[in-house]
Amino acid sequence: MAAEQGFGIFKGVEYCTNKPIILKTNNGRIVKKLDGTGNNSDNLPWIAPGLVDLQINGYSGIDFNTLPLSFESVHKATEILWKEGVTQYIPTVITNSPERIETILEIISKAIESDESRHTIAGIHLEGPFLSPEDGPRGAHDAAYIRPPEWEMFVKWQKAARGHIRILTLSPEWQNSPNFIKKCVESGVKVSIGHTAANSEQISLAVKAGASLSTHLGNGAHAKLPRHPNYIWDQLADDRLWAGMIGDGFHLPASVLKVIRKVKESHTILVSDSVNLAGLSPGVYHTHVGGKVVLTPEGKLHLAESPDLLAGSVKSLRKGIENLINMGVCSFQEAWEMSSLHPSTFLGLQTKDGLKVGSPADFVLFNRNKNEIQVIQTIKNGEIVFNGLKVEKN
C-alpha cells in the first residue's frame, strides 16, 4: 500500500463484495479499480469508504462547545478522528448564549478553511437553541438559552460561520417554525427535527416546509409518551425524513435500532453524538453540562448521582458499527454504509459513490477480529493521514 506524489496503490478485500481489489489513486481521486488476488485470510486488510459523522460534539478531551476553543484544537480533533477511520465529520455546536455560539462558529469556520483540515470538516451542525423548552425533550441543553426560531439571528450566525452551517436541528413546536424552516432550506441548510415535543400536525408542517432529518431519533424525548400518536411514531412513519440514530449501545436498545433501520432502510444514518470525553480512560470527570459524571469501562457515561441518566455518548462511529453487529441489528456492510455512504448521500457529498472510479479517494483499510475493527490506514483525498502499522511500500 503506497501513496507518493499524489499517486497511490492500495490493496484490500472490498467490504461489500468480500473480493480482493486494487485501488489506484491520483490527484485525490480513485482513478482505477481492479480485481485483486487473494483474500482476507491471506493477510489482506479490508477496504471501505471513509466514515462520515454528522453529529459530534467533541473528542479526546476537545470540546467544540467550550471556550476557549482554538482552530488548532479543532485540527487536533480531526487528526485523532482520522485514527478512527473518519474522513469527514460535522462538528456540532449546541445551545448556548448567542455571543458564544457566534464565537465558536467563527473558530470552527477558520479550521474548515485551513489547509490542515484536508477538507475533513464538511460543515457545521447547529443543534439548538431553537429546541423544546420542556424537560425531557430538551435533554442536557441549557434551558436559559432555549428560544423560538429567529431568522435574523440565524443569518448572523451563518455569516459568522462563513456559510458553513450545513445542518440545523430545531423543534417545530414553535409557532413560526414552518416559515423559518422554509427559509433555511432555501438558503441551502438541511433542517432536522430534534429535541422536540411537537404534535403530529407540527411535524407534518415542518416536513412540508422542508425538514428532512430526525436528529438522534428516539433520544432527546420524554421518558414516557402516549402509545400513539407521538412524535417518534410520526417521524418514523414519514418517508421524507431520514433518521439519525446513536449506536453506542446505551442510548437505544437493539430492538429500537433494528426498527429504525428496517423502516428507514437507506435513509438511516449512524451518528456518534460523542462528547469531549470520548476516547478517554474510564473514571470520574467534571463537565460543563452534566457536572460530575462517570465514564465506565464499558463506555457508558452517566451522571455520578444518577447512574440511570446518561450524560452523553463516548463511542466513535467505529465502535457504533461494532455495537450494531454485536447486537444483531444488521450486517457489517449495512452498518458501515449507515456510517459512510448514507450520510454522504444525505448531505450530497462527493463521497456518496464510495469506492467507484472518479470518487474522492477517501477510504479506510482495517482488520477485523470477529466484530472488532482495527484501523490500519486512513486515506483522505489520496493521502495517508493515519498509518497505524508499518506497511511495506509496493
GROMACS .gro file of C-alpha atoms in nm:
model
  394
    1MET     CA    1   0.000   0.000   0.000
    2ALA     CA    2   0.167   0.318  -0.115
    3ALA     CA    3   0.091   0.680  -0.186
    4GLU     CA    4   0.356   0.911  -0.326
    5GLN     CA    5   0.338   1.243  -0.509
    6GLY     CA    6  -0.039   1.218  -0.548
    7PHE     CA    7  -0.030   0.866  -0.689
    8GLY     CA    8  -0.117   0.564  -0.474
    9ILE     CA    9  -0.187   0.194  -0.496
   10PHE     CA   10  -0.395   0.025  -0.226
   11LYS     CA   11  -0.491  -0.340  -0.198
   12GLY     CA   12  -0.759  -0.494   0.019
   13VAL     CA   13  -1.075  -0.701   0.042
   14GLU     CA   14  -1.376  -0.488  -0.051
   15TYR     CA   15  -1.617  -0.458   0.241
   16CYS     CA   16  -1.931  -0.521   0.033
   17THR     CA   17  -1.819  -0.796  -0.207
   18ASN     CA   18  -1.563  -0.984   0.007
   19LYS     CA   19  -1.340  -0.986  -0.300
   20PRO     CA   20  -0.986  -0.850  -0.331
   21ILE     CA   21  -0.950  -0.521  -0.518
   22ILE     CA   22  -0.674  -0.279  -0.611
   23LEU     CA   23  -0.745   0.093  -0.593
   24LYS     CA   24  -0.524   0.335  -0.780
   25THR     CA   25  -0.543   0.699  -0.681
   26ASN     CA   26  -0.416   1.021  -0.831
   27ASN     CA   27  -0.480   1.386  -0.753
   28GLY     CA   28  -0.710   1.291  -0.468
   29ARG     CA   29  -0.938   1.067  -0.676
   30ILE     CA   30  -0.983   0.697  -0.739
   31VAL     CA   31  -0.864   0.658  -1.100
   32LYS     CA   32  -0.870   0.278  -1.132
   33LYS     CA   33  -1.041  -0.010  -0.955
   34LEU     CA   34  -0.906  -0.352  -1.046
   35ASP     CA   35  -0.972  -0.707  -0.938
   36GLY     CA   36  -0.706  -0.829  -0.700
   37THR     CA   37  -0.585  -1.169  -0.588
   38GLY     CA   38  -0.606  -1.347  -0.255
   39ASN     CA   39  -0.849  -1.275   0.028
   40ASN     CA   40  -0.853  -1.153   0.387
   41SER     CA   41  -0.726  -1.490   0.504
   42ASP     CA   42  -0.409  -1.406   0.309
   43ASN     CA   43  -0.345  -1.113   0.547
   44LEU     CA   44  -0.506  -0.861   0.315
   45PRO     CA   45  -0.685  -0.584   0.504
   46TRP     CA   46  -1.044  -0.488   0.444
   47ILE     CA   47  -1.108  -0.170   0.248
   48ALA     CA   48  -1.418   0.050   0.274
   49PRO     CA   49  -1.533   0.411   0.224
   50GLY     CA   50  -1.424   0.657   0.492
   51LEU     CA   51  -1.661   0.713   0.782
   52VAL     CA   52  -1.874   1.030   0.791
   53ASP     CA   53  -2.003   1.158   1.127
   54LEU     CA   54  -2.283   1.417   1.105
   55GLN     CA   55  -2.307   1.475   1.480
   56ILE     CA   56  -2.004   1.504   1.705
   57ASN     CA   57  -1.972   1.745   1.996
   58GLY     CA   58  -1.609   1.675   2.076
   59TYR     CA   59  -1.348   1.404   2.112
   60SER     CA   60  -1.049   1.305   2.325
   61GLY     CA   61  -1.074   1.598   2.564
   62ILE     CA   62  -1.153   1.856   2.294
   63ASP     CA   63  -1.495   2.018   2.332
   64PHE     CA   64  -1.638   2.208   2.036
   65ASN     CA   65  -1.871   2.393   2.274
   66THR     CA   66  -1.640   2.519   2.546
   67LEU     CA   67  -1.437   2.838   2.528
   68PRO     CA   68  -1.153   2.896   2.490
   69LEU     CA   69  -1.152   2.697   2.167
   70SER     CA   70  -0.884   2.734   1.902
   71PHE     CA   71  -0.874   2.615   1.544
   72GLU     CA   72  -0.554   2.431   1.642
   73SER     CA   73  -0.752   2.220   1.887
   74VAL     CA   74  -1.012   2.152   1.616
   75HIS     CA   75  -0.727   2.030   1.393
   76LYS     CA   76  -0.608   1.806   1.673
   77ALA     CA   77  -0.954   1.653   1.699
   78THR     CA   78  -0.950   1.595   1.324
   79GLU     CA   79  -0.618   1.411   1.345
   80ILE     CA   80  -0.749   1.191   1.627
   81LEU     CA   81  -1.065   1.112   1.430
   82TRP     CA   82  -0.851   1.001   1.135
   83LYS     CA   83  -0.729   0.724   1.364
   84GLU     CA   84  -1.092   0.613   1.396
   85GLY     CA   85  -1.137   0.592   1.020
   86VAL     CA   86  -1.333   0.917   0.995
   87THR     CA   87  -1.264   1.105   0.672
   88GLN     CA   88  -1.541   1.364   0.706
   89TYR     CA   89  -1.731   1.498   1.004
   90ILE     CA   90  -1.962   1.779   1.110
   91PRO     CA   91  -1.872   1.945   1.443
   92THR     CA   92  -2.189   2.003   1.640
   93VAL     CA   93  -2.245   2.335   1.817
   94ILE     CA   94  -2.517   2.312   2.080
   95THR     CA   95  -2.740   2.556   2.268
   96ASN     CA   96  -2.551   2.843   2.427
   97SER     CA   97  -2.565   3.220   2.453
   98PRO     CA   98  -2.591   3.394   2.114
   99GLU     CA   99  -2.249   3.551   2.164
  100ARG     CA  100  -2.075   3.223   2.247
  101ILE     CA  101  -2.239   3.046   1.955
  102GLU     CA  102  -2.114   3.319   1.723
  103THR     CA  103  -1.759   3.295   1.858
  104ILE     CA  104  -1.748   2.916   1.833
  105LEU     CA  105  -1.881   2.926   1.477
  106GLU     CA  106  -1.609   3.172   1.378
  107ILE     CA  107  -1.336   2.949   1.521
  108ILE     CA  108  -1.460   2.629   1.358
  109SER     CA  109  -1.503   2.804   1.023
  110LYS     CA  110  -1.135   2.903   1.033
  111ALA     CA  111  -1.045   2.538   1.087
  112ILE     CA  112  -1.265   2.435   0.795
  113GLU     CA  113  -1.093   2.675   0.558
  114SER     CA  114  -0.735   2.599   0.663
  115ASP     CA  115  -0.513   2.358   0.472
  116GLU     CA  116  -0.456   2.143   0.780
  117SER     CA  117  -0.814   2.016   0.777
  118ARG     CA  118  -0.763   1.836   0.442
  119HIS     CA  119  -1.132   1.912   0.379
  120THR     CA  120  -1.222   1.665   0.654
  121ILE     CA  121  -1.469   1.904   0.819
  122ALA     CA  122  -1.768   1.906   0.586
  123GLY     CA  123  -1.959   2.184   0.763
  124ILE     CA  124  -2.117   2.266   1.098
  125HIS     CA  125  -2.423   2.119   1.268
  126LEU     CA  126  -2.605   2.374   1.484
  127GLU     CA  127  -2.814   2.183   1.738
  128GLY     CA  128  -3.024   2.446   1.910
  129PRO     CA  129  -3.108   2.682   2.059
  130PHE     CA  130  -3.447   2.658   1.885
  131LEU     CA  131  -3.545   2.345   2.078
  132SER     CA  132  -3.826   2.239   2.308
  133PRO     CA  133  -3.823   2.415   2.645
  134GLU     CA  134  -3.980   2.110   2.812
  135ASP     CA  135  -3.787   1.888   3.048
  136GLY     CA  136  -3.712   1.560   2.876
  137PRO     CA  137  -3.711   1.665   2.512
  138ARG     CA  138  -3.471   1.949   2.596
  139GLY     CA  139  -3.218   1.695   2.721
  140ALA     CA  140  -2.898   1.848   2.855
  141HIS     CA  141  -2.942   2.175   2.664
  142ASP     CA  142  -2.940   2.477   2.894
  143ALA     CA  143  -3.298   2.600   2.945
  144ALA     CA  144  -3.173   2.955   2.995
  145TYR     CA  145  -3.077   2.981   2.628
  146ILE     CA  146  -3.369   2.799   2.463
  147ARG     CA  147  -3.561   3.035   2.235
  148PRO     CA  148  -3.800   3.039   1.938
  149PRO     CA  149  -3.652   3.043   1.587
  150GLU     CA  150  -3.532   3.386   1.479
  151TRP     CA  151  -3.426   3.429   1.118
  152GLU     CA  152  -3.217   3.743   1.170
  153MET     CA  153  -3.016   3.572   1.443
  154PHE     CA  154  -2.957   3.264   1.229
  155VAL     CA  155  -2.838   3.481   0.940
  156LYS     CA  156  -2.592   3.648   1.177
  157TRP     CA  157  -2.462   3.310   1.291
  158GLN     CA  158  -2.433   3.184   0.934
  159LYS     CA  159  -2.231   3.493   0.849
  160ALA     CA  160  -2.000   3.422   1.144
  161ALA     CA  161  -1.970   3.066   1.017
  162ARG     CA  162  -1.882   3.195   0.668
  163GLY     CA  163  -2.170   2.992   0.529
  164HIS     CA  164  -2.053   2.661   0.676
  165ILE     CA  165  -2.366   2.574   0.877
  166ARG     CA  166  -2.494   2.269   0.685
  167ILE     CA  167  -2.743   2.121   0.934
  168LEU     CA  168  -2.974   2.290   1.184
  169THR     CA  169  -3.162   2.091   1.448
  170LEU     CA  170  -3.477   2.252   1.585
  171SER     CA  171  -3.812   2.167   1.736
  172PRO     CA  172  -4.107   2.259   1.510
  173GLU     CA  173  -4.336   2.319   1.807
  174TRP     CA  174  -4.266   2.694   1.783
  175GLN     CA  175  -4.537   2.892   1.605
  176ASN     CA  176  -4.313   3.038   1.333
  177SER     CA  177  -4.128   2.712   1.261
  178PRO     CA  178  -4.265   2.634   0.910
  179ASN     CA  179  -4.166   2.972   0.766
  180PHE     CA  180  -3.827   2.958   0.938
  181ILE     CA  181  -3.761   2.606   0.808
  182LYS     CA  182  -3.853   2.709   0.455
  183LYS     CA  183  -3.604   2.999   0.465
  184CYS     CA  184  -3.329   2.772   0.596
  185VAL     CA  185  -3.386   2.514   0.325
  186GLU     CA  186  -3.397   2.782   0.054
  187SER     CA  187  -3.059   2.903   0.181
  188GLY     CA  188  -2.910   2.555   0.141
  189VAL     CA  189  -2.924   2.439   0.503
  190LYS     CA  190  -3.061   2.096   0.593
  191VAL     CA  191  -3.317   2.118   0.872
  192SER     CA  192  -3.350   1.834   1.121
  193ILE     CA  193  -3.622   1.771   1.379
  194GLY     CA  194  -3.490   1.701   1.727
  195HIS     CA  195  -3.532   1.769   2.098
  196THR     CA  196  -3.899   1.816   2.027
  197ALA     CA  197  -4.238   1.789   2.192
  198ALA     CA  198  -4.417   1.874   1.867
  199ASN     CA  199  -4.753   1.724   1.785
  200SER     CA  200  -4.841   1.538   1.465
  201GLU     CA  201  -4.960   1.846   1.278
  202GLN     CA  202  -4.649   2.046   1.370
  203ILE     CA  203  -4.420   1.769   1.249
  204SER     CA  204  -4.619   1.734   0.928
  205LEU     CA  205  -4.595   2.108   0.862
  206ALA     CA  206  -4.222   2.101   0.933
  207VAL     CA  207  -4.164   1.825   0.678
  208LYS     CA  208  -4.384   2.003   0.426
  209ALA     CA  209  -4.169   2.314   0.479
  210GLY     CA  210  -3.855   2.113   0.401
  211ALA     CA  211  -3.729   1.940   0.716
  212SER     CA  212  -3.553   1.624   0.601
  213LEU     CA  213  -3.385   1.456   0.900
  214SER     CA  214  -3.458   1.340   1.254
  215THR     CA  215  -3.175   1.413   1.498
  216HIS     CA  216  -3.087   1.106   1.712
  217LEU     CA  217  -3.440   0.967   1.676
  218GLY     CA  218  -3.563   0.809   2.000
  219ASN     CA  219  -3.347   1.029   2.220
  220GLY     CA  220  -3.400   1.384   2.339
  221ALA     CA  221  -3.753   1.279   2.429
  222HIS     CA  222  -3.991   1.241   2.723
  223ALA     CA  223  -3.930   0.936   2.939
  224LYS     CA  224  -4.296   0.839   2.884
  225LEU     CA  225  -4.514   0.905   2.581
  226PRO     CA  226  -4.871   0.824   2.471
  227ARG     CA  227  -4.857   0.493   2.286
  228HIS     CA  228  -4.994   0.676   1.979
  229PRO     CA  229  -4.981   0.924   1.834
  230ASN     CA  230  -4.645   1.061   1.942
  231TYR     CA  231  -4.358   1.245   1.778
  232ILE     CA  232  -4.137   0.936   1.748
  233TRP     CA  233  -4.400   0.742   1.551
  234ASP     CA  234  -4.474   1.050   1.340
  235GLN     CA  235  -4.111   1.091   1.237
  236LEU     CA  236  -4.055   0.720   1.190
  237ALA     CA  237  -4.358   0.692   0.960
  238ASP     CA  238  -4.274   0.986   0.735
  239ASP     CA  239  -4.077   0.856   0.436
  240ARG     CA  240  -3.948   1.204   0.361
  241LEU     CA  241  -3.744   1.209   0.681
  242TRP     CA  242  -3.402   1.049   0.714
  243ALA     CA  243  -3.324   0.920   1.064
  244GLY     CA  244  -3.008   0.968   1.264
  245MET     CA  245  -2.952   0.724   1.550
  246ILE     CA  246  -2.690   0.674   1.820
  247GLY     CA  247  -2.546   0.324   1.818
  248ASP     CA  248  -2.338   0.328   2.136
  249GLY     CA  249  -2.547   0.051   2.293
  250PHE     CA  250  -2.677   0.273   2.573
  251HIS     CA  251  -2.893   0.541   2.411
  252LEU     CA  252  -3.116   0.296   2.223
  253PRO     CA  253  -3.183  -0.075   2.274
  254ALA     CA  254  -3.125  -0.319   1.991
  255SER     CA  255  -3.499  -0.351   1.923
  256VAL     CA  256  -3.538   0.023   1.855
  257LEU     CA  257  -3.223   0.038   1.643
  258LYS     CA  258  -3.349  -0.255   1.439
  259VAL     CA  259  -3.692  -0.099   1.383
  260ILE     CA  260  -3.547   0.236   1.274
  261ARG     CA  261  -3.311   0.061   1.031
  262LYS     CA  262  -3.585  -0.156   0.884
  263VAL     CA  263  -3.830   0.131   0.839
  264LYS     CA  264  -3.585   0.391   0.708
  265GLU     CA  265  -3.360   0.149   0.516
  266SER     CA  266  -3.112   0.352   0.307
  267HIS     CA  267  -3.228   0.668   0.484
  268THR     CA  268  -3.077   0.553   0.814
  269ILE     CA  269  -2.769   0.737   0.940
  270LEU     CA  270  -2.550   0.625   1.228
  271VAL     CA  271  -2.401   0.909   1.434
  272SER     CA  272  -2.166   0.906   1.730
  273ASP     CA  273  -2.306   1.218   1.904
  274SER     CA  274  -1.986   1.187   2.106
  275VAL     CA  275  -1.885   1.439   2.369
  276ASN     CA  276  -1.535   1.551   2.458
  277LEU     CA  277  -1.481   1.255   2.696
  278ALA     CA  278  -1.493   1.010   2.404
  279GLY     CA  279  -1.163   0.830   2.367
  280LEU     CA  280  -1.056   0.899   2.727
  281SER     CA  281  -0.994   0.648   3.005
  282PRO     CA  282  -1.273   0.536   3.242
  283GLY     CA  283  -1.308   0.750   3.553
  284VAL     CA  284  -1.487   1.039   3.718
  285TYR     CA  285  -1.496   1.368   3.529
  286HIS     CA  286  -1.650   1.712   3.562
  287THR     CA  287  -1.831   1.858   3.260
  288HIS     CA  288  -1.987   2.195   3.188
  289VAL     CA  289  -2.320   2.027   3.104
  290GLY     CA  290  -2.366   1.731   3.336
  291GLY     CA  291  -2.144   1.832   3.626
  292LYS     CA  292  -1.987   1.528   3.793
  293VAL     CA  293  -2.009   1.229   3.559
  294VAL     CA  294  -1.878   0.874   3.549
  295LEU     CA  295  -1.729   0.704   3.243
  296THR     CA  296  -1.748   0.328   3.293
  297PRO     CA  297  -1.507   0.070   3.144
  298GLU     CA  298  -1.796  -0.042   2.920
  299GLY     CA  299  -1.819   0.305   2.767
  300LYS     CA  300  -2.130   0.430   2.944
  301LEU     CA  301  -2.126   0.793   3.054
  302HIS     CA  302  -2.374   0.874   3.330
  303LEU     CA  303  -2.438   1.133   3.598
  304ALA     CA  304  -2.246   1.048   3.914
  305GLU     CA  305  -2.553   1.079   4.136
  306SER     CA  306  -2.791   0.910   3.890
  307PRO     CA  307  -2.640   0.608   3.713
  308ASP     CA  308  -2.959   0.564   3.510
  309LEU     CA  309  -2.925   0.909   3.349
  310LEU     CA  310  -2.687   0.928   3.053
  311ALA     CA  311  -2.452   1.225   3.023
  312GLY     CA  312  -2.369   1.178   2.656
  313SER     CA  313  -2.209   0.932   2.418
  314VAL     CA  314  -1.839   0.846   2.431
  315LYS     CA  315  -1.811   0.597   2.147
  316SER     CA  316  -1.686   0.666   1.796
  317LEU     CA  317  -1.862   0.565   1.475
  318ARG     CA  318  -1.625   0.271   1.452
  319LYS     CA  319  -1.748   0.146   1.789
  320GLY     CA  320  -2.106   0.214   1.684
  321ILE     CA  321  -2.060  -0.017   1.387
  322GLU     CA  322  -1.920  -0.287   1.616
  323ASN     CA  323  -2.217  -0.246   1.852
  324LEU     CA  324  -2.477  -0.278   1.578
  325ILE     CA  325  -2.320  -0.602   1.456
  326ASN     CA  326  -2.278  -0.746   1.807
  327MET     CA  327  -2.641  -0.663   1.890
  328GLY     CA  328  -2.765  -0.833   1.573
  329VAL     CA  329  -2.917  -0.513   1.438
  330CYS     CA  330  -2.781  -0.552   1.086
  331SER     CA  331  -2.497  -0.686   0.874
  332PHE     CA  332  -2.147  -0.542   0.870
  333GLN     CA  333  -2.199  -0.391   0.525
  334GLU     CA  334  -2.524  -0.223   0.631
  335ALA     CA  335  -2.369  -0.081   0.949
  336TRP     CA  336  -2.070   0.054   0.758
  337GLU     CA  337  -2.283   0.215   0.488
  338MET     CA  338  -2.505   0.378   0.754
  339SER     CA  339  -2.184   0.544   0.872
  340SER     CA  340  -2.037   0.639   0.535
  341LEU     CA  341  -2.245   0.629   0.216
  342HIS     CA  342  -2.577   0.721   0.378
  343PRO     CA  343  -2.461   1.044   0.547
  344SER     CA  344  -2.265   1.136   0.233
  345THR     CA  345  -2.579   1.090   0.024
  346PHE     CA  346  -2.791   1.291   0.265
  347LEU     CA  347  -2.554   1.589   0.250
  348GLY     CA  348  -2.484   1.550  -0.121
  349LEU     CA  349  -2.112   1.497  -0.064
  350GLN     CA  350  -1.894   1.374  -0.349
  351THR     CA  351  -1.807   1.067  -0.138
  352LYS     CA  352  -2.161   0.932  -0.179
  353ASP     CA  353  -2.043   0.689  -0.451
  354GLY     CA  354  -1.791   0.522  -0.221
  355LEU     CA  355  -1.516   0.324  -0.392
  356LYS     CA  356  -1.623   0.394  -0.750
  357VAL     CA  357  -1.379   0.529  -1.007
  358GLY     CA  358  -1.392   0.906  -1.009
  359SER     CA  359  -1.489   0.935  -0.642
  360PRO     CA  360  -1.270   1.117  -0.391
  361ALA     CA  361  -1.000   0.884  -0.258
  362ASP     CA  362  -1.147   0.876   0.094
  363PHE     CA  363  -1.129   0.525   0.235
  364VAL     CA  364  -1.010   0.311   0.522
  365LEU     CA  365  -0.801  -0.005   0.543
  366PHE     CA  366  -0.867  -0.216   0.851
  367ASN     CA  367  -0.853  -0.559   1.009
  368ARG     CA  368  -1.148  -0.737   1.171
  369ASN     CA  369  -1.105  -0.965   1.469
  370LYS     CA  370  -1.453  -1.116   1.486
  371ASN     CA  371  -1.651  -0.792   1.502
  372GLU     CA  372  -1.375  -0.571   1.637
  373ILE     CA  373  -1.241  -0.321   1.383
  374GLN     CA  374  -0.875  -0.219   1.388
  375VAL     CA  375  -0.798   0.074   1.160
  376ILE     CA  376  -0.469   0.029   0.974
  377GLN     CA  377  -0.471   0.328   0.743
  378THR     CA  378  -0.700   0.621   0.675
  379ILE     CA  379  -0.672   0.778   0.332
  380LYS     CA  380  -0.807   1.127   0.275
  381ASN     CA  381  -0.802   1.269  -0.079
  382GLY     CA  382  -0.548   1.003  -0.169
  383GLU     CA  383  -0.315   1.096   0.116
  384ILE     CA  384  -0.239   0.862   0.405
  385VAL     CA  385  -0.342   1.078   0.700
  386PHE     CA  386  -0.321   0.794   0.953
  387ASN     CA  387  -0.086   0.499   0.937
  388GLY     CA  388  -0.141   0.263   1.228
  389LEU     CA  389   0.105  -0.001   1.121
  390LYS     CA  390   0.432  -0.005   0.936
  391VAL     CA  391   0.326  -0.113   0.590
  392GLU     CA  392   0.576  -0.202   0.321
  393LYS     CA  393   0.551   0.008   0.006
  394ASN     CA  394   0.485  -0.160  -0.325
   0.00000   0.00000   0.00000
